[in-house]
PDB file of C-alpha atoms in Angstrom:
ATOM      1  CA  TYR B   1      45.960  12.768  -8.296  1.00  0.00           C
ATOM      2  CA  LEU B   2      45.079  15.312 -10.518  1.00  0.00           C
ATOM      3  CA  PRO B   3      43.963  18.789  -9.674  1.00  0.00           C
ATOM      4  CA  LYS B   4      40.168  19.802 -10.624  1.00  0.00           C
ATOM      5  CA  GLN B   5      40.711  22.021 -13.353  1.00  0.00           C
ATOM      6  CA  SER B   6      42.710  19.764 -14.992  1.00  0.00           C
ATOM      7  CA  VAL B   7      39.823  16.766 -14.479  1.00  0.00           C
ATOM      8  CA  ASP B   8      37.259  19.003 -16.074  1.00  0.00           C
ATOM      9  CA  GLN B   9      39.310  19.708 -19.094  1.00  0.00           C
ATOM     10  CA  ILE B  10      40.401  16.044 -19.515  1.00  0.00           C
ATOM     11  CA  VAL B  11      36.140  14.594 -18.644  1.00  0.00           C
ATOM     12  CA  LYS B  12      35.279  17.685 -21.623  1.00  0.00           C
ATOM     13  CA  ILE B  13      38.032  16.294 -23.964  1.00  0.00           C
ATOM     14  CA  TRP B  14      35.978  12.415 -23.489  1.00  0.00           C
ATOM     15  CA  LYS B  15      32.300  14.240 -23.624  1.00  0.00           C
ATOM     16  CA  SER B  16      33.482  15.758 -27.320  1.00  0.00           C
ATOM     17  CA  MET B  17      34.708  12.237 -28.289  1.00  0.00           C
ATOM     18  CA  GLY B  18      31.217  11.028 -28.163  1.00  0.00           C
ATOM     19  CA  GLU B  19      29.169   9.234 -24.621  1.00  0.00           C
ATOM     20  CA  ASP B  20      30.518   6.228 -25.266  1.00  0.00           C
ATOM     21  CA  VAL B  21      34.050   7.494 -24.792  1.00  0.00           C
ATOM     22  CA  TYR B  22      33.117   9.337 -21.833  1.00  0.00           C
ATOM     23  CA  ARG B  23      31.496   6.223 -20.454  1.00  0.00           C
ATOM     24  CA  GLN B  24      34.153   4.114 -20.685  1.00  0.00           C
ATOM     25  CA  ARG B  25      37.052   6.726 -19.031  1.00  0.00           C
ATOM     26  CA  ALA B  26      35.352   8.464 -16.895  1.00  0.00           C
ATOM     27  CA  LEU B  27      33.181   6.213 -15.591  1.00  0.00           C
ATOM     28  CA  GLY B  28      34.095   2.560 -15.763  1.00  0.00           C
ATOM     29  CA  GLN B  29      31.813   1.305 -17.554  1.00  0.00           C
ATOM     30  CA  LEU B  30      31.188  -1.886 -20.300  1.00  0.00           C
ATOM     31  CA  THR B  31      29.305  -0.419 -23.344  1.00  0.00           C
ATOM     32  CA  MET B  32      29.098  -3.118 -25.004  1.00  0.00           C
ATOM     33  CA  ASP B  33      25.130  -2.329 -24.600  1.00  0.00           C
ATOM     34  CA  SER B  34      25.306   0.871 -26.825  1.00  0.00           C
ATOM     35  CA  VAL B  35      27.475  -1.255 -30.049  1.00  0.00           C
ATOM     36  CA  LEU B  36      25.733  -4.282 -30.044  1.00  0.00           C
ATOM     37  CA  MET B  37      22.753  -4.462 -31.635  1.00  0.00           C
ATOM     38  CA  TYR B  38      20.650  -6.763 -29.848  1.00  0.00           C
ATOM     39  CA  PRO B  39      22.302  -6.177 -26.449  1.00  0.00           C
ATOM     40  CA  GLU B  40      19.532  -8.074 -25.117  1.00  0.00           C
ATOM     41  CA  PHE B  41      20.266 -11.134 -26.050  1.00  0.00           C
ATOM     42  CA  ASP B  42      22.174 -13.866 -23.039  1.00  0.00           C
ATOM     43  CA  LYS B  43      22.902 -17.379 -24.583  1.00  0.00           C
ATOM     44  CA  LYS B  44      22.320 -18.408 -21.066  1.00  0.00           C
ATOM     45  CA  VAL B  45      19.326 -16.114 -20.382  1.00  0.00           C
ATOM     46  CA  HIS B  46      17.107 -17.026 -23.361  1.00  0.00           C
ATOM     47  CA  ASP B  47      17.913 -20.799 -23.616  1.00  0.00           C
ATOM     48  CA  TYR B  48      15.252 -22.569 -22.641  1.00  0.00           C
ATOM     49  CA  ARG B  49      16.646 -24.885 -20.227  1.00  0.00           C
ATOM     50  CA  SER B  50      17.364 -21.396 -18.204  1.00  0.00           C
ATOM     51  CA  HIS B  51      13.506 -20.984 -17.057  1.00  0.00           C
ATOM     52  CA  SER B  52      11.348 -23.156 -14.758  1.00  0.00           C
ATOM     53  CA  THR B  53       7.623 -22.014 -17.276  1.00  0.00           C
ATOM     54  CA  PRO B  54       5.500 -24.611 -17.861  1.00  0.00           C
ATOM     55  CA  GLU B  55       6.398 -24.280 -21.508  1.00  0.00           C
ATOM     56  CA  CYS B  56      10.103 -24.919 -20.933  1.00  0.00           C
ATOM     57  CA  GLU B  57       9.374 -27.446 -18.377  1.00  0.00           C
ATOM     58  CA  ALA B  58       7.761 -29.064 -21.427  1.00  0.00           C
ATOM     59  CA  LEU B  59      10.438 -28.629 -23.816  1.00  0.00           C
ATOM     60  CA  GLN B  60      12.763 -30.001 -21.081  1.00  0.00           C
ATOM     61  CA  LYS B  61      10.977 -33.007 -20.474  1.00  0.00           C
ATOM     62  CA  ASN B  62      10.839 -34.105 -24.200  1.00  0.00           C
ATOM     63  CA  GLY B  63      14.387 -33.772 -24.977  1.00  0.00           C
ATOM     64  CA  GLY B  64      14.385 -29.940 -26.478  1.00  0.00           C
ATOM     65  CA  LEU B  65      11.676 -30.470 -29.038  1.00  0.00           C
ATOM     66  CA  PRO B  66       7.845 -29.092 -29.243  1.00  0.00           C
ATOM     67  CA  PRO B  67       5.681 -31.328 -28.423  1.00  0.00           C
ATOM     68  CA  ASP B  68       2.743 -32.034 -30.826  1.00  0.00           C
ATOM     69  CA  ASP B  69      -0.029 -29.703 -30.056  1.00  0.00           C
ATOM     70  CA  TRP B  70       2.208 -26.869 -30.293  1.00  0.00           C
ATOM     71  CA  CYS B  71       1.854 -25.036 -33.947  1.00  0.00           C
ATOM     72  CA  LEU B  72       4.972 -24.839 -36.526  1.00  0.00           C
ATOM     73  CA  TYR B  73       6.504 -22.127 -38.470  1.00  0.00           C
ATOM     74  CA  MET B  74       9.360 -22.202 -40.961  1.00  0.00           C
ATOM     75  CA  SER B  75      11.618 -18.596 -41.693  1.00  0.00           C
ATOM     76  CA  VAL B  76      13.778 -18.923 -45.098  1.00  0.00           C
ATOM     77  CA  ASP B  77      16.531 -15.947 -45.675  1.00  0.00           C
ATOM     78  CA  PRO B  78      17.302 -17.511 -49.437  1.00  0.00           C
ATOM     79  CA  GLY B  79      21.002 -17.279 -50.618  1.00  0.00           C
ATOM     80  CA  ASN B  80      24.009 -18.671 -52.654  1.00  0.00           C
ATOM     81  CA  THR B  81      26.704 -17.830 -50.776  1.00  0.00           C
ATOM     82  CA  VAL B  82      24.387 -18.892 -47.320  1.00  0.00           C
ATOM     83  CA  CYS B  83      21.143 -20.336 -46.787  1.00  0.00           C
ATOM     84  CA  ALA B  84      19.689 -19.806 -43.789  1.00  0.00           C
ATOM     85  CA  VAL B  85      16.443 -21.491 -41.998  1.00  0.00           C
ATOM     86  CA  THR B  86      14.869 -21.454 -38.565  1.00  0.00           C
ATOM     87  CA  TYR B  87      11.979 -23.287 -37.016  1.00  0.00           C
ATOM     88  CA  TRP B  88       9.916 -22.488 -34.652  1.00  0.00           C
ATOM     89  CA  ALA B  89       7.662 -23.887 -32.287  1.00  0.00           C
ATOM     90  CA  VAL B  90       3.952 -21.842 -30.743  1.00  0.00           C
ATOM     91  CA  PRO B  91       2.687 -23.118 -27.679  1.00  0.00           C
ATOM     92  CA  PRO B  92      -1.063 -22.980 -26.926  1.00  0.00           C
ATOM     93  CA  SER B  93      -0.657 -20.783 -24.124  1.00  0.00           C
ATOM     94  CA  GLN B  94       1.306 -18.157 -26.832  1.00  0.00           C
ATOM     95  CA  ASN B  95       3.135 -17.653 -23.718  1.00  0.00           C
ATOM     96  CA  HIS B  96       6.296 -18.141 -25.767  1.00  0.00           C
ATOM     97  CA  VAL B  97       7.688 -18.375 -29.369  1.00  0.00           C
ATOM     98  CA  TYR B  98      10.485 -21.103 -29.668  1.00  0.00           C
ATOM     99  CA  MET B  99      13.132 -21.249 -32.252  1.00  0.00           C
ATOM    100  CA  TYR B 100      13.971 -24.648 -31.850  1.00  0.00           C
ATOM    101  CA  ASP B 101      16.175 -26.289 -34.728  1.00  0.00           C
ATOM    102  CA  GLU B 102      18.184 -24.136 -37.888  1.00  0.00           C
ATOM    103  CA  SER B 103      19.767 -25.219 -41.025  1.00  0.00           C
ATOM    104  CA  TYR B 104      22.730 -22.986 -42.434  1.00  0.00           C
ATOM    105  CA  LEU B 105      23.447 -24.007 -46.039  1.00  0.00           C
ATOM    106  CA  LEU B 106      26.818 -22.909 -47.327  1.00  0.00           C
ATOM    107  CA  GLY B 107      27.635 -22.326 -50.840  1.00  0.00           C
ATOM    108  CA  ALA B 108      23.421 -23.578 -51.401  1.00  0.00           C
ATOM    109  CA  ASN B 109      21.134 -23.612 -54.404  1.00  0.00           C
ATOM    110  CA  ALA B 110      17.350 -24.565 -54.278  1.00  0.00           C
ATOM    111  CA  LYS B 111      17.887 -28.229 -54.172  1.00  0.00           C
ATOM    112  CA  VAL B 112      20.320 -28.112 -51.001  1.00  0.00           C
ATOM    113  CA  PHE B 113      17.564 -26.227 -49.446  1.00  0.00           C
ATOM    114  CA  GLY B 114      15.140 -28.593 -50.231  1.00  0.00           C
ATOM    115  CA  ASP B 115      16.937 -31.743 -48.874  1.00  0.00           C
ATOM    116  CA  ALA B 116      17.897 -30.093 -45.791  1.00  0.00           C
ATOM    117  CA  VAL B 117      14.401 -28.686 -44.823  1.00  0.00           C
ATOM    118  CA  TYR B 118      12.986 -32.710 -45.566  1.00  0.00           C
ATOM    119  CA  GLU B 119      15.209 -33.854 -43.114  1.00  0.00           C
ATOM    120  CA  LYS B 120      13.749 -31.538 -40.855  1.00  0.00           C
ATOM    121  CA  ILE B 121      10.304 -31.009 -41.432  1.00  0.00           C
ATOM    122  CA  LYS B 122       9.223 -34.318 -43.317  1.00  0.00           C
ATOM    123  CA  ASP B 123       7.263 -35.824 -40.795  1.00  0.00           C
ATOM    124  CA  LYS B 124       5.719 -32.845 -39.054  1.00  0.00           C
ATOM    125  CA  ALA B 125       2.739 -29.895 -39.868  1.00  0.00           C
ATOM    126  CA  PHE B 126       3.299 -26.213 -40.392  1.00  0.00           C
ATOM    127  CA  GLN B 127       1.361 -23.287 -40.647  1.00  0.00           C
ATOM    128  CA  ALA B 128       2.429 -21.659 -43.041  1.00  0.00           C
ATOM    129  CA  PHE B 129       6.379 -20.888 -44.459  1.00  0.00           C
ATOM    130  CA  ILE B 130       7.775 -17.511 -44.779  1.00  0.00           C
ATOM    131  CA  MET B 131      10.533 -16.236 -46.966  1.00  0.00           C
ATOM    132  CA  ASP B 132      12.578 -12.491 -47.048  1.00  0.00           C
ATOM    133  CA  LYS B 133       9.875 -10.996 -49.848  1.00  0.00           C
ATOM    134  CA  HIS B 134      13.100  -8.967 -51.861  1.00  0.00           C
ATOM    135  CA  GLY B 135      15.964 -12.031 -51.220  1.00  0.00           C
ATOM    136  CA  GLY B 136      12.264 -14.337 -52.978  1.00  0.00           C
ATOM    137  CA  ASN B 137      12.572 -12.197 -55.990  1.00  0.00           C
ATOM    138  CA  LEU B 138      15.720 -11.781 -57.350  1.00  0.00           C
ATOM    139  CA  ARG B 139      15.583 -13.338 -60.581  1.00  0.00           C
ATOM    140  CA  ASP B 140      18.186 -15.145 -61.446  1.00  0.00           C
ATOM    141  CA  LEU B 141      19.651 -13.806 -64.881  1.00  0.00           C
ATOM    142  CA  GLY B 142      20.901 -17.338 -66.261  1.00  0.00           C
ATOM    143  CA  SER B 143      17.251 -19.334 -65.695  1.00  0.00           C
ATOM    144  CA  GLY B 144      14.749 -16.561 -65.491  1.00  0.00           C
ATOM    145  CA  TRP B 145      13.268 -18.337 -61.829  1.00  0.00           C
ATOM    146  CA  LEU B 146      12.435 -16.389 -59.431  1.00  0.00           C
ATOM    147  CA  PRO B 147      14.353 -17.893 -55.971  1.00  0.00           C
ATOM    148  CA  ARG B 148      11.118 -18.036 -54.529  1.00  0.00           C
ATOM    149  CA  GLU B 149       9.524 -20.117 -57.332  1.00  0.00           C
ATOM    150  CA  LEU B 150      12.324 -22.539 -57.299  1.00  0.00           C
ATOM    151  CA  TYR B 151      12.159 -23.244 -53.309  1.00  0.00           C
ATOM    152  CA  SER B 152       8.774 -23.605 -53.724  1.00  0.00           C
ATOM    153  CA  LYS B 153       9.225 -26.446 -56.462  1.00  0.00           C
ATOM    154  CA  GLN B 154      11.994 -27.947 -54.191  1.00  0.00           C
ATOM    155  CA  LEU B 155       9.082 -28.375 -51.514  1.00  0.00           C
ATOM    156  CA  GLU B 156       6.921 -29.504 -54.122  1.00  0.00           C
ATOM    157  CA  ALA B 157       8.552 -32.044 -55.558  1.00  0.00           C
ATOM    158  CA  ARG B 158       9.151 -33.238 -51.649  1.00  0.00           C
ATOM    159  CA  GLY B 159       5.401 -32.815 -50.869  1.00  0.00           C
ATOM    160  CA  LEU B 160       6.293 -30.540 -47.706  1.00  0.00           C
ATOM    161  CA  ARG B 161       3.391 -28.284 -48.062  1.00  0.00           C
ATOM    162  CA  SER B 162       2.034 -26.449 -45.125  1.00  0.00           C
ATOM    163  CA  VAL B 163      -1.525 -25.594 -43.490  1.00  0.00           C
ATOM    164  CA  GLU B 164      -1.532 -21.939 -44.837  1.00  0.00           C
ATOM    165  CA  THR B 165       0.749 -21.738 -47.453  1.00  0.00           C
ATOM    166  CA  ASN B 166       0.693 -24.799 -49.114  1.00  0.00           C
ATOM    167  CA  TYR B 167       4.082 -24.871 -51.277  1.00  0.00           C
ATOM    168  CA  ASP B 168       3.757 -20.919 -51.729  1.00  0.00           C
ATOM    169  CA  PHE B 169       6.122 -18.519 -48.683  1.00  0.00           C
ATOM    170  CA  LEU B 170       4.765 -15.752 -46.665  1.00  0.00           C
ATOM    171  CA  ASP B 171       6.287 -12.128 -47.105  1.00  0.00           C
ATOM    172  CA  GLY B 172       8.416 -11.831 -44.387  1.00  0.00           C
ATOM    173  CA  CYS B 173       8.364  -7.936 -43.357  1.00  0.00           C
ATOM    174  CA  ASP B 174      10.646  -5.551 -45.091  1.00  0.00           C
ATOM    175  CA  ASP B 175      10.188  -2.599 -42.182  1.00  0.00           C
ATOM    176  CA  LEU B 176      13.992  -2.846 -41.051  1.00  0.00           C
ATOM    177  CA  PHE B 177      13.486  -0.540 -38.412  1.00  0.00           C
ATOM    178  CA  GLY B 178       9.451  -2.226 -36.883  1.00  0.00           C
ATOM    179  CA  ARG B 179      11.332  -5.599 -36.917  1.00  0.00           C
ATOM    180  CA  GLU B 180      14.251  -4.315 -35.567  1.00  0.00           C
ATOM    181  CA  THR B 181      11.735  -2.449 -32.544  1.00  0.00           C
ATOM    182  CA  ILE B 182       9.609  -6.156 -32.463  1.00  0.00           C
ATOM    183  CA  MET B 183      12.892  -8.671 -31.718  1.00  0.00           C
ATOM    184  CA  ARG B 184      14.712  -6.282 -29.106  1.00  0.00           C
ATOM    185  CA  ASP B 185      10.703  -6.558 -27.400  1.00  0.00           C
ATOM    186  CA  CYS B 186      10.937 -10.249 -27.764  1.00  0.00           C
ATOM    187  CA  LEU B 187      14.317 -10.590 -26.030  1.00  0.00           C
ATOM    188  CA  ARG B 188      13.823  -8.899 -23.055  1.00  0.00           C
ATOM    189  CA  LEU B 189      12.613 -10.288 -19.668  1.00  0.00           C
ATOM    190  CA  ARG B 190       9.554  -9.774 -18.907  1.00  0.00           C
ATOM    191  CA  ASP B 191       8.078  -9.749 -15.221  1.00  0.00           C
ATOM    192  CA  ASP B 192       8.459 -13.501 -14.599  1.00  0.00           C
ATOM    193  CA  GLY B 193      12.179 -13.189 -15.473  1.00  0.00           C
ATOM    194  CA  SER B 194      11.445 -14.797 -18.970  1.00  0.00           C
ATOM    195  CA  PRO B 195      12.050 -13.695 -22.734  1.00  0.00           C
ATOM    196  CA  TYR B 196       8.895 -14.061 -24.632  1.00  0.00           C
ATOM    197  CA  LEU B 197      11.791 -15.599 -27.452  1.00  0.00           C
ATOM    198  CA  ILE B 198      13.332 -18.786 -26.146  1.00  0.00           C
ATOM    199  CA  ILE B 199      16.093 -20.887 -27.971  1.00  0.00           C
ATOM    200  CA  ASN B 200      17.616 -24.497 -28.267  1.00  0.00           C
ATOM    201  CA  THR B 201      20.978 -22.717 -28.178  1.00  0.00           C
ATOM    202  CA  ASP B 202      22.865 -26.915 -29.079  1.00  0.00           C
ATOM    203  CA  ARG B 203      20.578 -26.525 -32.272  1.00  0.00           C
ATOM    204  CA  CYS B 204      20.744 -22.746 -32.914  1.00  0.00           C
ATOM    205  CA  THR B 205      24.878 -22.377 -32.845  1.00  0.00           C
ATOM    206  CA  ASN B 206      24.684 -20.380 -36.388  1.00  0.00           C
ATOM    207  CA  PHE B 207      22.051 -18.137 -35.367  1.00  0.00           C
ATOM    208  CA  CYS B 208      23.543 -17.450 -31.558  1.00  0.00           C
ATOM    209  CA  LEU B 209      27.349 -16.844 -33.493  1.00  0.00           C
ATOM    210  CA  GLU B 210      25.472 -14.160 -35.567  1.00  0.00           C
ATOM    211  CA  MET B 211      23.708 -12.330 -32.327  1.00  0.00           C
ATOM    212  CA  SER B 212      27.203 -12.401 -30.427  1.00  0.00           C
ATOM    213  CA  LYS B 213      28.784 -10.277 -33.623  1.00  0.00           C
ATOM    214  CA  PHE B 214      25.948  -8.060 -34.887  1.00  0.00           C
ATOM    215  CA  LYS B 215      26.791  -4.306 -33.949  1.00  0.00           C
ATOM    216  CA  LYS B 216      25.569  -1.174 -34.977  1.00  0.00           C
ATOM    217  CA  GLN B 217      26.899   1.138 -37.696  1.00  0.00           C
ATOM    218  CA  PHE B 218      29.136   4.081 -37.225  1.00  0.00           C
ATOM    219  CA  LYS B 219      29.559   7.122 -39.501  1.00  0.00           C
ATOM    220  CA  GLU B 220      32.417   9.705 -39.133  1.00  0.00           C
ATOM    221  CA  ILE B 221      31.903  13.284 -38.675  1.00  0.00           C
ATOM    222  CA  GLY B 222      34.536  16.157 -37.922  1.00  0.00           C
ATOM    223  CA  GLY B 223      37.074  13.095 -38.047  1.00  0.00           C
ATOM    224  CA  ARG B 224      35.256  11.452 -35.306  1.00  0.00           C
ATOM    225  CA  LYS B 225      33.352   8.341 -35.473  1.00  0.00           C
ATOM    226  CA  TYR B 226      29.855   7.769 -33.245  1.00  0.00           C
ATOM    227  CA  CYS B 227      27.798   4.944 -33.219  1.00  0.00           C
ATOM    228  CA  THR B 228      24.261   4.698 -35.095  1.00  0.00           C
ATOM    229  CA  ASP B 229      21.318   3.226 -34.854  1.00  0.00           C
ATOM    230  CA  LYS B 230      21.176   0.676 -37.543  1.00  0.00           C
ATOM    231  CA  GLY B 231      22.789  -2.685 -37.376  1.00  0.00           C
ATOM    232  CA  ASP B 232      25.623  -3.049 -39.532  1.00  0.00           C
ATOM    233  CA  ARG B 233      24.579  -6.046 -41.702  1.00  0.00           C
ATOM    234  CA  LYS B 234      27.829  -6.229 -44.267  1.00  0.00           C
ATOM    235  CA  TYR B 235      28.301  -9.245 -42.110  1.00  0.00           C
ATOM    236  CA  ASP B 236      26.937 -12.258 -41.412  1.00  0.00           C
ATOM    237  CA  THR B 237      23.117 -11.651 -40.488  1.00  0.00           C
ATOM    238  CA  HIS B 238      21.664 -14.830 -42.259  1.00  0.00           C
ATOM    239  CA  ALA B 239      19.720 -16.108 -39.519  1.00  0.00           C
ATOM    240  CA  ILE B 240      19.459 -13.172 -37.783  1.00  0.00           C
ATOM    241  CA  GLU B 241      16.810 -11.998 -40.191  1.00  0.00           C
ATOM    242  CA  THR B 242      14.978 -15.206 -40.599  1.00  0.00           C
ATOM    243  CA  ALA B 243      14.224 -14.733 -36.647  1.00  0.00           C
ATOM    244  CA  GLU B 244      13.427 -10.953 -37.291  1.00  0.00           C
ATOM    245  CA  TYR B 245      10.773 -11.756 -40.432  1.00  0.00           C
ATOM    246  CA  ALA B 246       9.506 -14.449 -37.611  1.00  0.00           C
ATOM    247  CA  VAL B 247       8.799 -12.423 -35.018  1.00  0.00           C
ATOM    248  CA  ALA B 248       7.553  -9.664 -36.769  1.00  0.00           C
ATOM    249  CA  HIS B 249       4.808 -12.175 -38.713  1.00  0.00           C
ATOM    250  CA  GLY B 250       3.570 -12.688 -34.805  1.00  0.00           C
ATOM    251  CA  LEU B 251       3.524 -16.384 -35.005  1.00  0.00           C
ATOM    252  CA  PRO B 252       0.369 -16.976 -34.022  1.00  0.00           C
ATOM    253  CA  TYR B 253      -1.104 -20.192 -32.149  1.00  0.00           C
ATOM    254  CA  VAL B 254      -2.911 -22.364 -35.072  1.00  0.00           C
ATOM    255  CA  GLN B 255      -3.941 -26.033 -33.462  1.00  0.00           C
ATOM    256  CA  PRO B 256      -2.364 -27.963 -36.135  1.00  0.00           C
ATOM    257  CA  PRO B 257      -3.728 -30.720 -37.936  1.00  0.00           C
ATOM    258  CA  LYS B 258      -3.220 -34.363 -36.642  1.00  0.00           C
ATOM    259  CA  SER B 259      -1.791 -35.257 -39.875  1.00  0.00           C
ATOM    260  CA  VAL B 260      -1.185 -33.147 -43.496  1.00  0.00           C
ATOM    261  CA  MET B 261      -3.746 -35.001 -46.520  1.00  0.00           C
ATOM    262  CA  LYS B 262      -2.621 -34.571 -49.354  1.00  0.00           C
ATOM    263  CA  MET B 263      -5.302 -31.826 -51.590  1.00  0.00           C
ATOM    264  CA  THR B 264      -6.967 -32.659 -54.737  1.00  0.00           C
ATOM    265  CA  TRP B 265      -6.607 -30.439 -57.712  1.00  0.00           C
ATOM    266  CA  ALA B 266      -9.501 -28.534 -57.014  1.00  0.00           C
ATOM    267  CA  GLU B 267      -8.312 -28.181 -53.157  1.00  0.00           C
ATOM    268  CA  ARG B 268      -5.029 -26.950 -54.509  1.00  0.00           C
ATOM    269  CA  MET B 269      -6.403 -23.853 -56.608  1.00  0.00           C
ATOM    270  CA  ILE B 270      -8.498 -22.492 -54.333  1.00  0.00           C
ATOM    271  CA  GLN B 271      -5.941 -22.587 -51.655  1.00  0.00           C
ATOM    272  CA  GLU B 272      -3.701 -20.968 -54.465  1.00  0.00           C
ATOM    273  CA  THR B 273      -5.981 -18.488 -54.920  1.00  0.00           C
ATOM    274  CA  ALA B 274      -6.448 -17.505 -51.361  1.00  0.00           C
ATOM    275  CA  THR B 275      -2.267 -17.160 -50.989  1.00  0.00           C
ATOM    276  CA  ARG B 276      -2.017 -15.148 -53.926  1.00  0.00           C
ATOM    277  CA  ARG B 277      -5.008 -12.683 -52.506  1.00  0.00           C
ATOM    278  CA  ARG B 278      -2.859 -12.666 -49.033  1.00  0.00           C
ATOM    279  CA  MET B 279       0.112 -11.802 -50.640  1.00  0.00           C
ATOM    280  CA  ARG B 280      -1.587  -9.093 -52.866  1.00  0.00           C
ATOM    281  CA  GLN B 281      -3.248  -7.272 -49.938  1.00  0.00           C
TER     282      GLN B 281
END
């Protein structure tokens, strides 16, 4: 038992230490929702097997792999220490976006990327490839090549092209706040109890691990630490950033072609010109 005056004084001290401290000590609440960058994410909730929508049921019947009439995308965060790639599928209903697989490459280079991606997409028709705009344009001091160019050459050497971008990539959204906002909207549960973003958690283990550890930045004011709205990206957020690029792009559904035919030289030049025009815009 404490006198009311003592209680009020203690609560006042807790409030002066920040809202999180007050919620923890005075109200007995968990405050992970204000510390984690994406508190809406839950591995069980966002797994495709946790919902009974027609799209999730189709995935369950197909062993977690997207059916042939779903539209496919690939999102890349290039890097030498870690190169992250996530693979996406959109159903004709566009009721969900589905992360069905990932490649998480340690100590990677362009060739390692090409080999890993070839095993994932060699027999599939992709609508577009997406890449981190800044990371793809950091010129290598030794060779003078851009990572984007090196990665594109590896795709071309293996005959891996998409319908929209050919062997090249669309620029990933560089509006950090904007794509974080879109990501949160995709993670929230809708009226039917299902999220817009669903995941194959068995295959996308590194993405799930990064999401569980991704926290907000703290800043110190007057000797006390306060939580900000910005994510702490000093640690591993490679797969997360590929997901942010993907959802920020929108991943519109386009009916996939029955087969990816090799283009003639003239068709390829027309496609590359159109791609460069879109990138400039």
